[in-house]
Tab-separated table of C-alpha atoms in Angstrom:
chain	number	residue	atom	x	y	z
A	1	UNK	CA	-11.475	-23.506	-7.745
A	2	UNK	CA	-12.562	-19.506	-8.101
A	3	UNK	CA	-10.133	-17.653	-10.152
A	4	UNK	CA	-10.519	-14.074	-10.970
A	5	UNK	CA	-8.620	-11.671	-13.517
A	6	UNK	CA	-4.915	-12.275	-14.648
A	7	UNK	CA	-2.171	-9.487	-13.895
A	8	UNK	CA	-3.056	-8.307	-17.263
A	9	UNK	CA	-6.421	-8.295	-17.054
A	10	UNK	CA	-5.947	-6.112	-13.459
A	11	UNK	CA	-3.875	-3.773	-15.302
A	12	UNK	CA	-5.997	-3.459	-18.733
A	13	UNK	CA	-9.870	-4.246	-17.823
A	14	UNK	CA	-10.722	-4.195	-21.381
A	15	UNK	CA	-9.020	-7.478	-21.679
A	16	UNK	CA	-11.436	-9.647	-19.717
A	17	UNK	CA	-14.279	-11.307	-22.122
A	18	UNK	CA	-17.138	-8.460	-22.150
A	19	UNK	CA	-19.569	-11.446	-20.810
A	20	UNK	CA	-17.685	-11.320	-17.655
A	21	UNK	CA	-16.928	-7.315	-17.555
A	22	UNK	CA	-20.426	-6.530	-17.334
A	23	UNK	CA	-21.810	-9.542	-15.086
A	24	UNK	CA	-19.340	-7.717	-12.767
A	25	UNK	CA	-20.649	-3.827	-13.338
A	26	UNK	CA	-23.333	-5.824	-12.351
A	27	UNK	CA	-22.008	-6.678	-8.903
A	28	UNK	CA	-20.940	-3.379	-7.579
A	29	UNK	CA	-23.557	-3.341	-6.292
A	30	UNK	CA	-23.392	-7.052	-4.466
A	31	UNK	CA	-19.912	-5.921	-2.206
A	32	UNK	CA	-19.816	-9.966	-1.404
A	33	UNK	CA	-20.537	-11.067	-5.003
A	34	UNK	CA	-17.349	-13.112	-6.047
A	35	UNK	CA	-17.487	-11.818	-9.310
A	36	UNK	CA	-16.290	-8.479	-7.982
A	37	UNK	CA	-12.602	-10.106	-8.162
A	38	UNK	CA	-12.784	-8.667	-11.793
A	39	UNK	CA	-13.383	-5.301	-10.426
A	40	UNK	CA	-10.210	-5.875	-8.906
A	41	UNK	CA	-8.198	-3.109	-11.096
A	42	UNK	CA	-7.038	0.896	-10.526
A	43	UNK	CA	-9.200	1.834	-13.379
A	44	UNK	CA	-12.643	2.679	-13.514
A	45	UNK	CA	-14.574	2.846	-16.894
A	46	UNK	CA	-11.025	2.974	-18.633
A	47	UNK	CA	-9.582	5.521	-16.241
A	48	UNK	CA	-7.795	5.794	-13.163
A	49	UNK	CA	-9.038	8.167	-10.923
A	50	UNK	CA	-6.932	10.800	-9.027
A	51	UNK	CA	-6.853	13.912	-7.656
A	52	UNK	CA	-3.898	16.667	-7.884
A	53	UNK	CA	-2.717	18.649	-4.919
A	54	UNK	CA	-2.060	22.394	-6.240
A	55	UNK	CA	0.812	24.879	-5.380
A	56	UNK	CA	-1.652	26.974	-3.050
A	57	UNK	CA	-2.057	23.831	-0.570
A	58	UNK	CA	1.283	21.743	-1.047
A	59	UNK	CA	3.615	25.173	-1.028
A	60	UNK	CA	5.975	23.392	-3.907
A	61	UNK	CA	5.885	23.948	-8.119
A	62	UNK	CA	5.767	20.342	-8.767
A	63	UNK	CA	1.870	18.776	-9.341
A	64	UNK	CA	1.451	16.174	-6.146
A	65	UNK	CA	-0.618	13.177	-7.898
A	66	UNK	CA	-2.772	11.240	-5.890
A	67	UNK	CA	-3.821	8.070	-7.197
A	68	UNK	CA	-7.191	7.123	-5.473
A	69	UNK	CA	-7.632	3.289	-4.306
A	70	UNK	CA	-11.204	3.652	-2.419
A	71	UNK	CA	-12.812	1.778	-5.320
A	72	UNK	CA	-11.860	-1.181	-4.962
A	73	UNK	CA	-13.853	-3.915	-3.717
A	74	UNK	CA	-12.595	-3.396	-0.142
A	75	UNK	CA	-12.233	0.460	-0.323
A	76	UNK	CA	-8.121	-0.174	-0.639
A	77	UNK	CA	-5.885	-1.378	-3.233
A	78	UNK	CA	-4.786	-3.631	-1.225
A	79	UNK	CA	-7.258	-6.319	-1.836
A	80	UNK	CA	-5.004	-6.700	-5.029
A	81	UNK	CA	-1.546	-7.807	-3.415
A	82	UNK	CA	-4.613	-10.345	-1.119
A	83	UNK	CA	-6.124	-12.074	-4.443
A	84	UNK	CA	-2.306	-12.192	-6.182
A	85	UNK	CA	-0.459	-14.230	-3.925
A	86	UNK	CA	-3.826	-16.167	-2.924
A	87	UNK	CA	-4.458	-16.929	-6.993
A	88	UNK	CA	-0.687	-17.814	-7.130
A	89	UNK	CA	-0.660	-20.463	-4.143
A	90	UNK	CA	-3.978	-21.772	-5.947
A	91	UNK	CA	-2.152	-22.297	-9.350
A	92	UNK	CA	0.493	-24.008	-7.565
A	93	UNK	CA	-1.223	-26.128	-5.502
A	94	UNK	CA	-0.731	-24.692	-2.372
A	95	UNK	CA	-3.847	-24.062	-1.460
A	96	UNK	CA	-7.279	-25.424	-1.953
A	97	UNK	CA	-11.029	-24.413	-0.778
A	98	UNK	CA	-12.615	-26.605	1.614
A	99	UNK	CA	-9.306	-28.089	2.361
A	100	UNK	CA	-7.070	-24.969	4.317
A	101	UNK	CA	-7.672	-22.418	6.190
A	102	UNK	CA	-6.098	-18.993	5.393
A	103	UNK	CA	-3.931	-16.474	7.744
A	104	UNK	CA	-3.627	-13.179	6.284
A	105	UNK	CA	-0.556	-11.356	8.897
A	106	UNK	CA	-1.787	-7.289	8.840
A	107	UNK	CA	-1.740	-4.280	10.340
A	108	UNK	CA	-5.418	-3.551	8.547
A	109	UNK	CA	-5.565	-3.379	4.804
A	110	UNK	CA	-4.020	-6.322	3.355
A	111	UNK	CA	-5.996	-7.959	6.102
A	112	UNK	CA	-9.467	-6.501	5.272
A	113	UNK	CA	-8.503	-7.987	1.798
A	114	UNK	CA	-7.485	-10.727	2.730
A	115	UNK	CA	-11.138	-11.089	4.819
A	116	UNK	CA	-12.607	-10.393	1.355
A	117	UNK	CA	-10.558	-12.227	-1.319
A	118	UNK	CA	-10.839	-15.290	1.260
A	119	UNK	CA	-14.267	-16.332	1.133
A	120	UNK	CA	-14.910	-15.153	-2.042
A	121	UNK	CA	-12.561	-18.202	-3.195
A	122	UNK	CA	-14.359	-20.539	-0.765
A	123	UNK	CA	-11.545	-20.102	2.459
A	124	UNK	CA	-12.221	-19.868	6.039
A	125	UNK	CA	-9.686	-16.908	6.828
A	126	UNK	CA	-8.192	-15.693	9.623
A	127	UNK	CA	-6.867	-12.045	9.789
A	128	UNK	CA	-4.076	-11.190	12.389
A	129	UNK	CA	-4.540	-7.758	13.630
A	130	UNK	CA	-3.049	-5.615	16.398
A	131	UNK	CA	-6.006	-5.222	18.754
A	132	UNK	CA	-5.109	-1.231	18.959
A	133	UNK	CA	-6.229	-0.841	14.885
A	134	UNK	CA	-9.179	1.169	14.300
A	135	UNK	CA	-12.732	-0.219	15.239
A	136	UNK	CA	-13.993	0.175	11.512
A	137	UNK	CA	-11.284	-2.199	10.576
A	138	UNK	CA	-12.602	-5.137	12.917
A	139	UNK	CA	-15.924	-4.083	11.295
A	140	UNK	CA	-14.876	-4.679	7.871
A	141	UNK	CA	-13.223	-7.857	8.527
A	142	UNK	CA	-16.154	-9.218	10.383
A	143	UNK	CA	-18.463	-8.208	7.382
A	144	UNK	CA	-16.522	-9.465	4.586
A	145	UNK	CA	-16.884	-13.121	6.493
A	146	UNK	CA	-13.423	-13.538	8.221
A	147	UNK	CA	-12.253	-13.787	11.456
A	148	UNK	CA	-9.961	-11.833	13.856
A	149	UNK	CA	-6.909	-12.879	15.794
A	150	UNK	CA	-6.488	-10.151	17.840
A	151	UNK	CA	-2.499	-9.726	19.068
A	152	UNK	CA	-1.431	-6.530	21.454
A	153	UNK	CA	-0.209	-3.470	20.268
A	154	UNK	CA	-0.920	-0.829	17.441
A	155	UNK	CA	0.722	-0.704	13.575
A	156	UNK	CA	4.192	-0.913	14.581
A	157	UNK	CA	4.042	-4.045	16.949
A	158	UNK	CA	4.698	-6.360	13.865
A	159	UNK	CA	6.661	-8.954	16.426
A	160	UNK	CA	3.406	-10.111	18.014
A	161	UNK	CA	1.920	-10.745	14.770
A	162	UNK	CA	4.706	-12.769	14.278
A	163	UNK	CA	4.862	-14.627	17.207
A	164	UNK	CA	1.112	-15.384	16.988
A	165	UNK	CA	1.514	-16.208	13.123
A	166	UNK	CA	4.074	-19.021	14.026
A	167	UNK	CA	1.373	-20.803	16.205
A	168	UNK	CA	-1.003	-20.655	13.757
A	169	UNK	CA	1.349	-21.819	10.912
A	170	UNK	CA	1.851	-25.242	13.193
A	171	UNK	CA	-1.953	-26.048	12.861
A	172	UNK	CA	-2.519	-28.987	10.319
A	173	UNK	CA	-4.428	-27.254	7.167
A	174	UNK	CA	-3.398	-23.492	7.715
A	175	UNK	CA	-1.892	-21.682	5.175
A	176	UNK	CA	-0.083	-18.101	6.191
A	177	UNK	CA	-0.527	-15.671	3.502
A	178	UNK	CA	2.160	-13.346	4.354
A	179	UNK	CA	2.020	-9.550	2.546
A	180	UNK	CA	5.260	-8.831	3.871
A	181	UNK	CA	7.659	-12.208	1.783
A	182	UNK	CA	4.744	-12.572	-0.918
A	183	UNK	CA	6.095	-11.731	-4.047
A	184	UNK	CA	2.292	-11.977	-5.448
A	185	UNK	CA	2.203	-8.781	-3.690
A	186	UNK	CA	5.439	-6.839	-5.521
A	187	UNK	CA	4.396	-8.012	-8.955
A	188	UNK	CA	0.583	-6.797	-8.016
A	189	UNK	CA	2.145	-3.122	-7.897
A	190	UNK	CA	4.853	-3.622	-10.499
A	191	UNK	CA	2.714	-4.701	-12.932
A	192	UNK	CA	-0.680	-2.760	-11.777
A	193	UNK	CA	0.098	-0.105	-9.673
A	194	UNK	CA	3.466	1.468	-11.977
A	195	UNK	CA	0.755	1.390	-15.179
A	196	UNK	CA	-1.956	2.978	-13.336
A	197	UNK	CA	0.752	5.995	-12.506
A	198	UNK	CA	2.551	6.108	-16.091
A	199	UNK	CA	-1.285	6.347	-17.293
A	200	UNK	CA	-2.193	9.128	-15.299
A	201	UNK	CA	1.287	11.095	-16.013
A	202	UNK	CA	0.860	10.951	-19.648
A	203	UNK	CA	-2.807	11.838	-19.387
A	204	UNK	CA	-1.284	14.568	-17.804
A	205	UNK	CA	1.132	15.891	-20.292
A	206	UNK	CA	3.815	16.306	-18.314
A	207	UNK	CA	7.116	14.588	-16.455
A	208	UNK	CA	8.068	12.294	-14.177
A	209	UNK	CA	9.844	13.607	-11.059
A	210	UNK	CA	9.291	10.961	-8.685
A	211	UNK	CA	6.584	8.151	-7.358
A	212	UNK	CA	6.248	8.067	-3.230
A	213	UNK	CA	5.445	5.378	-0.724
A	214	UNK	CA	4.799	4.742	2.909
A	215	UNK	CA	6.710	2.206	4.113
A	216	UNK	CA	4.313	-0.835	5.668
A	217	UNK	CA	5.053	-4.535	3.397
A	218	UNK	CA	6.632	-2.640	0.550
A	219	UNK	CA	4.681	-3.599	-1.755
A	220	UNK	CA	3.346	-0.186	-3.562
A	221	UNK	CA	6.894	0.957	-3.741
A	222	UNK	CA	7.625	-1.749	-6.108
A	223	UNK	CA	5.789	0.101	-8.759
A	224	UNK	CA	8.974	2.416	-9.100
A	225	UNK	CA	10.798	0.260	-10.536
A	226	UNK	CA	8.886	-0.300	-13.273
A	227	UNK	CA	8.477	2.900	-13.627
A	228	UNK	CA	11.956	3.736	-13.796
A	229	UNK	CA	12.085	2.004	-17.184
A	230	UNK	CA	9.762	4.143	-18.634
A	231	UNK	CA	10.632	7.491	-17.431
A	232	UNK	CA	15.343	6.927	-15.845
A	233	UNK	CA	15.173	10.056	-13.849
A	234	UNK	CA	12.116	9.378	-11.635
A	235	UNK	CA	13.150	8.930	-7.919
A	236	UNK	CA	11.943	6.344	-6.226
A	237	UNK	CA	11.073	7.481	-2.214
A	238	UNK	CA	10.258	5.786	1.248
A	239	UNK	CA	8.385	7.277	3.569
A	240	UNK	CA	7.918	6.650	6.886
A	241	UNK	CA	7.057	8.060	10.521
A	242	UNK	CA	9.498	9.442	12.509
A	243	UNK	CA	8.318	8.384	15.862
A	244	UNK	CA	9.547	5.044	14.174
A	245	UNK	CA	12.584	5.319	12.278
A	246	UNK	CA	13.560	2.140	11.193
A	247	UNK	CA	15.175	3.397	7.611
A	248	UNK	CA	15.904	5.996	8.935
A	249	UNK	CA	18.347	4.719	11.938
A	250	UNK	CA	17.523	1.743	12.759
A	251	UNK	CA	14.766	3.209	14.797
A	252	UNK	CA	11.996	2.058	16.967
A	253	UNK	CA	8.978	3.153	18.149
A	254	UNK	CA	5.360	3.105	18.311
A	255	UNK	CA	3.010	5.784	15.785
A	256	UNK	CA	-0.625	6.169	14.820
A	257	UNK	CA	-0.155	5.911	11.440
A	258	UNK	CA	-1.963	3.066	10.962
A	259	UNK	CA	-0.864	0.450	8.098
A	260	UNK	CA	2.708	1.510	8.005
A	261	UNK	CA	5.849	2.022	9.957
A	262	UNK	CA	5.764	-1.939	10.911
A	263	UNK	CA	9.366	-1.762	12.309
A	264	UNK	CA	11.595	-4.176	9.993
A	265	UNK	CA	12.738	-4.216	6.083
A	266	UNK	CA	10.590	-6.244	4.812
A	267	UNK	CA	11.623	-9.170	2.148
A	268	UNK	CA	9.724	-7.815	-0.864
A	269	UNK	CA	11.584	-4.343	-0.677
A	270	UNK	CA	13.931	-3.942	-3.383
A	271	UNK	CA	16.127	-1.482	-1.282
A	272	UNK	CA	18.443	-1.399	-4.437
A	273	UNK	CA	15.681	0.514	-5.692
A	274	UNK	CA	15.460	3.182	-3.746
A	275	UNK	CA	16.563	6.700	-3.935
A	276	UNK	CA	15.286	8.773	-0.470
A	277	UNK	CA	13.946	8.199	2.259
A	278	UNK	CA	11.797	10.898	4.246
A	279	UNK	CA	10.205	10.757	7.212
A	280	UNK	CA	7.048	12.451	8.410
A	281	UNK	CA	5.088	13.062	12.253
A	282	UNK	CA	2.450	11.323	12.699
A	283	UNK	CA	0.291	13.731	14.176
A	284	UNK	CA	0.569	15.934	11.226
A	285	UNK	CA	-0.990	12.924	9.597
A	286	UNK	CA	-4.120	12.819	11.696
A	287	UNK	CA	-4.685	16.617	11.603
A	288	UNK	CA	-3.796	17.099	8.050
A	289	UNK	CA	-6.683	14.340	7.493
A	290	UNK	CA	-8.600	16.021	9.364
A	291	UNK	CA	-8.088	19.063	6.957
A	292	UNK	CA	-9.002	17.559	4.129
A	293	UNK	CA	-11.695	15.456	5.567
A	294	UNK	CA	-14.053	18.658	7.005
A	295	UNK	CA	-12.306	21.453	5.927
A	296	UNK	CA	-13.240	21.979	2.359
A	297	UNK	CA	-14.768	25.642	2.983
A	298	UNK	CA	-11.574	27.493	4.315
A	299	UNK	CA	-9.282	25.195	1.713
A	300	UNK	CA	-12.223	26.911	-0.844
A	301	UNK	CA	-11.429	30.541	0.782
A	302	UNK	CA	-7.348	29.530	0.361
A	303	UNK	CA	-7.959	29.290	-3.277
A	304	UNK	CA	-8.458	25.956	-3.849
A	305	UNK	CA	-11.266	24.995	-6.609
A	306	UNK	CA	-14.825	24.629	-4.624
A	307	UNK	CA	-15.206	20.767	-6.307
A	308	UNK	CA	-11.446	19.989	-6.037
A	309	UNK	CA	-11.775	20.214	-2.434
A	310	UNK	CA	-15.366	18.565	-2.051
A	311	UNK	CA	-13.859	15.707	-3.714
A	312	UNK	CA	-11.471	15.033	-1.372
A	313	UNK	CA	-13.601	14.247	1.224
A	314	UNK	CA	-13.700	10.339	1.856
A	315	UNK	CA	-10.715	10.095	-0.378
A	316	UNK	CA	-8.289	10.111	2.049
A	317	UNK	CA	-7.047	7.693	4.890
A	318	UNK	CA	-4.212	8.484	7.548
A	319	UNK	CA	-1.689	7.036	5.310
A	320	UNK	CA	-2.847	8.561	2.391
A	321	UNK	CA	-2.361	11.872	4.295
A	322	UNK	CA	1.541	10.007	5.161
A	323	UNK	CA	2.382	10.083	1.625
A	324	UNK	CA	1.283	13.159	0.198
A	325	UNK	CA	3.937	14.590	3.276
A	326	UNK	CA	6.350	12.621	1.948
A	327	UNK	CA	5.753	13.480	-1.564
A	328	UNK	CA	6.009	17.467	-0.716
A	329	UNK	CA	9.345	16.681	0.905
A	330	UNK	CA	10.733	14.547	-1.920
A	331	UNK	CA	9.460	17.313	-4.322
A	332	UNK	CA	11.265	19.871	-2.178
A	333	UNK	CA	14.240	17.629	-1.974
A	334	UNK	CA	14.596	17.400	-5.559
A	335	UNK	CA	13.614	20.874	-6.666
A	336	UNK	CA	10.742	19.563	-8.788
A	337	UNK	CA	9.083	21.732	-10.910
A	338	UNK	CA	5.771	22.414	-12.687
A	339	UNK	CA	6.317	20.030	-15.484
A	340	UNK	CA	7.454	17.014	-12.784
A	341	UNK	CA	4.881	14.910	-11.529
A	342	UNK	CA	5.240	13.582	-8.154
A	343	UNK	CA	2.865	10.427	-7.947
A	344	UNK	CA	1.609	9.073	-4.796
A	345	UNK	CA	-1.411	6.811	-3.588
A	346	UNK	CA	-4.228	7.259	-0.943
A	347	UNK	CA	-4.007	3.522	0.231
A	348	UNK	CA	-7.563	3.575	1.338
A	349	UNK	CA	-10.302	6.142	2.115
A	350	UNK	CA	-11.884	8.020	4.864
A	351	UNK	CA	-14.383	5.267	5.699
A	352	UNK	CA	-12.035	3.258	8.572
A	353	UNK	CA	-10.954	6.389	10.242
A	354	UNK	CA	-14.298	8.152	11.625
A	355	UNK	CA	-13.114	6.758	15.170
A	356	UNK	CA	-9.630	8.091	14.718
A	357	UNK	CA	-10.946	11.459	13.861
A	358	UNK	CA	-13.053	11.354	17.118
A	359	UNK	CA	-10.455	10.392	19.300
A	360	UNK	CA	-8.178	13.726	17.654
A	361	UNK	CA	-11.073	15.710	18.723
A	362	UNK	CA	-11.320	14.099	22.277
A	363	UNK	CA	-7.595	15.055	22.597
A	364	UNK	CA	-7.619	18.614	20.950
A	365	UNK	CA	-11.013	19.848	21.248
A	366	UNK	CA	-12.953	20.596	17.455
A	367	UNK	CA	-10.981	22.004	14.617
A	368	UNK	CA	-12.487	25.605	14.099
A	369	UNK	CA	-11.606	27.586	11.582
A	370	UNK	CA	-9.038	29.527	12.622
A	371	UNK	CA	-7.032	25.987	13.545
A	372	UNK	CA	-7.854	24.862	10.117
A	373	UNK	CA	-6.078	28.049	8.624
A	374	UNK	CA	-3.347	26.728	10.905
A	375	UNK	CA	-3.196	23.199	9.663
A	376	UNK	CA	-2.498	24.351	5.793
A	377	UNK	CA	0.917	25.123	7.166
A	378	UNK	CA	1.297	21.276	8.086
A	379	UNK	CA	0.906	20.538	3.906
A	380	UNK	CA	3.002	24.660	2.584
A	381	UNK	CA	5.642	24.507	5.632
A	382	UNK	CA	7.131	20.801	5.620
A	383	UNK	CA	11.053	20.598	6.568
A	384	UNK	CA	13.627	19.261	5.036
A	385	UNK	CA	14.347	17.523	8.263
A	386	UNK	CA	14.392	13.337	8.168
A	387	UNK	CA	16.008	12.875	4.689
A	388	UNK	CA	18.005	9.984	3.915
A	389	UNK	CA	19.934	9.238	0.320
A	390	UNK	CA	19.731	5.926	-0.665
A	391	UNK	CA	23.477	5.476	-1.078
A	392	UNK	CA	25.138	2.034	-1.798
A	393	UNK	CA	26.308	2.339	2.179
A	394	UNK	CA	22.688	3.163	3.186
A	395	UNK	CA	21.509	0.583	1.247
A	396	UNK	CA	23.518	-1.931	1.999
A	397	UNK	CA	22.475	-1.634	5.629
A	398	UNK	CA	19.208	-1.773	4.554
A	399	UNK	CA	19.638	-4.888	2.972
A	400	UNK	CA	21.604	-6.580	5.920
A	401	UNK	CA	18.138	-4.791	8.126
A	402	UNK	CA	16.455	-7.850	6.872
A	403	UNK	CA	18.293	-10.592	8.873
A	404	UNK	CA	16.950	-9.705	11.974
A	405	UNK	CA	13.309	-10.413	10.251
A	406	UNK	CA	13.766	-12.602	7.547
A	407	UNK	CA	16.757	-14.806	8.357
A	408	UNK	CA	16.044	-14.586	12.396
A	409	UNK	CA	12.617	-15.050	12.674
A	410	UNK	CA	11.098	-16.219	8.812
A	411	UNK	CA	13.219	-19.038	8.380
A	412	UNK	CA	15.056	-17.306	5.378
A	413	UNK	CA	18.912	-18.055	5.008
A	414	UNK	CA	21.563	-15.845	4.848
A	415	UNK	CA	22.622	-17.275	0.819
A	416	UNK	CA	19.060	-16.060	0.594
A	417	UNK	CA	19.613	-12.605	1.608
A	418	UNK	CA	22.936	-12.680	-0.256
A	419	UNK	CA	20.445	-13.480	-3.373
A	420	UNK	CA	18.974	-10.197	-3.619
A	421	UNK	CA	22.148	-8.378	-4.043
A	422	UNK	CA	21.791	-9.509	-7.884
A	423	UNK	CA	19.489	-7.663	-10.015
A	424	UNK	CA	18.632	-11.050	-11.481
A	425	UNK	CA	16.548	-11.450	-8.660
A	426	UNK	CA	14.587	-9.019	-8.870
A	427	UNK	CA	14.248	-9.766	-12.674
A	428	UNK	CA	13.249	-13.156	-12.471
A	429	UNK	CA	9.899	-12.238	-9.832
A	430	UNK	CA	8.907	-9.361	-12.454
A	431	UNK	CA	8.922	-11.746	-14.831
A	432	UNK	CA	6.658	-14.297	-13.186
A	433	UNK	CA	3.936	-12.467	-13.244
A	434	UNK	CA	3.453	-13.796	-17.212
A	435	UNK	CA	3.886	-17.542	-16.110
A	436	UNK	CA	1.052	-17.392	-13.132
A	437	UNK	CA	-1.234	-15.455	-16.113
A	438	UNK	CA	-0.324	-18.526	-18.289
A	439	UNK	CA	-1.671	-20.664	-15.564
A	440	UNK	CA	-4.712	-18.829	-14.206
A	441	UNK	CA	-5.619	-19.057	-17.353
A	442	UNK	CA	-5.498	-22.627	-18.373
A	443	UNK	CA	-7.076	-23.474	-14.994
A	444	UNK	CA	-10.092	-21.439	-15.638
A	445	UNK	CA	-10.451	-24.032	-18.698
């Protein structure tokens, strides 16, 4: 069997033998080479790289911190939370090469890594995918190897994955890889994702106001609760569209933000965890991508730094877009200041979006530069509309959220759910993470 790193070796390159670290630097250049699952990590050369959003675009004091995930192998972190729960079936025995097939459930980025981790390890693997997902996503999958089961809908139609993911779990030899009750996922950003931030905040100097995620398995908002250990005051926040409100109210709805917003509470979310929720449009997603994206010359004439602003083109994805909304609202919220870092991640970059971009056009003719003026106001002028506290009431109702999913349709119990009222729980699936190292590691010999 193929293993790659360990979850210390994702968060701390350095620890991998040096043989293997540079037979990799080797294979950037080889996108298919297996031994890019050692490239699977947030830092590059030692560092993480991100951008920050000033005052003179975001309109608050607090530094927005963008932690960029386009480097990995697939372009999004989320090739990490594929290989974790993939290397942790392997070291149980769960799953072999040659033996079962693999069904990665997505609404595009777990399943593009999924497509990639797959036959890397020697799987046939099947990605589930609404058919309404960007064209550059069936692309990638079909590159990396894998194949597409195509079910109806966009990002938030999450039931027909389901539905289709149920066949395919009653086929001898298929094994559903499942982002959503993974805990290979969670530990992926408690362990990776939280160090990557703390990293960047004390490269930074400065405080910890907050860390900010979309809501689509749940898995990158796992990483503040790690980092809640490190730094007591930093809020943990949800974000999510409002033309889809599940947090929110128990909402429905379909959106074009595409990777999030999949309609349920998913079984990996800690809700005990977290502190707001805020909810942003989804079309101020798309055109405040598209701001970023070819807009650097009037963000330049705003005041932003000339190579601050040509660096964030291809950085950014639709969701990426989502949170750094969400992370001017939280910072809002809170009254952040200059000395509070609010930490965020572009989930992917601009690379499976060109046809989104051209569809916004279609529908609102180019963005000159008068409209692009306009759009800063989407970033300086965002409400205070759509907040949530995560009180014990609110999440408690969270929490019960998950029966129609988990217990209804997964197979879950309701002692299960009751489970997860106990920190202990939580505890005991951080802690894992140094038994499946343990393992990986005596399996590679």
């Amino acid at each position: 069997m193929m293993f790659g790193p360990t979850f210390a070796e994702m968060r701390d390159p350095s620890r991998i033998r040096p043989e293997v670290r540079e037979k990799a630097r080797a294979a950037l250049g080889r996108p298919l080479d297996p031994l890019n699952l050692y490239n699977l990590s947030w830092k590059v050369d030692g560092r993480v790289p991100y951008t920050v959003l000033p005052e003179v675009v975001t309109g608050v004091w607090a530094p927005i911190v963008v932690l960029s995930a386009r480097h990995f192998p697939t372009g999004s972190h989320k090739v990490g939370p594929a290989y974790s729960i993939l290397a942790e079936k392997q070291v149980e025995g769960q799953c072999v090469p040659g033996e079962h097939t693999l069904v990665f459930p997505s609404t595009g980025n777990f399943g593009i890594g999924g497509a990639w981790v797959g036959p890397r390890m020697g799987y046939r693997s099947l990605v589930v995918l609404p058919e309404d997902m960007s064209t550059e996503r069936f692309a990638k999958i079909g590159e990396y190897g894998a194949e597409v089961v195509a079910t109806p809908g966009s990002e938030s139609n999450v039931k027909e994955i389901y539905d289709k993911v149920k066949e395919l779990r009653a086929v001898p030899g298929h094994r559903v890889l499942n982002q959503f009750e993974e805990f290979g996922n969670y530990r992926f950003h408690f362990h990776c994702t939280a160090t990557a931030a703390l990293e960047v905040v004390q490269e930074l100097g400065i405080g910890f106001g907050a860390f900010v995620s979309a809501m689509g398995s749940a898995g990158t908002i796992g990483a503040g609760e790690a980092i809640k250990r490190h730094h007591a005051g930093c809020a943990t926040v949800a974000v999510e569209p409002v033309q889809c409100p599940t947090l929110y109210n128990v909402g429905f709805g379909s959106h074009r933000v595409e990777g999030i917003g999949d309609k349920h509470v998913t079984w990996i979310h800690n809700v005990w965890a977290t502190d707001l929720l805020v909810g942003v449009d989804d079309q101020e997603c798309l055109e405040g991508l598209q701001l970023l994206q070819q807009g650097s010359e009037v963000l330049t004439a705003e005041g932003v730094d000339s190579a601050t602003a040509a660096s964030w083109v291809g950085m950014f994805g639709i969701s990426g877009v989502c949170n750094v909304l969400g992370a001017i609202k939280a910072a809002r919220y809170y009254g952040l200041g200059p000395k509070d870092a609010v930490v965020t991640v572009a989930t992917d970059g601009f690379d499976r979006y060109p046809s989104v971009l051209q569809r916004l056009t279609r529908e609102q003719g180019p963005m000159n530069r008068d409209e692009a003026k306009r759009r800063l106001s989407i970033f300086r002028g965002q409400k205070s509309d759509w907040i949530l506290e995560g009180t014990r009431e609110v999440r408690r109702r969270w929490h019960n959220q998950k029966y129609c999913t988990s217990v209804a349709e997964e197979g879950k119990t309701a002692d299960d759910l009751r489970a997860q009222w106990d920190p202990a729980f939580w505890i005991s699936h951080q802690e894992r993470a140094s038994v499946i190292d343990r393992r990986i590691l005596e399996r590679r010999g």
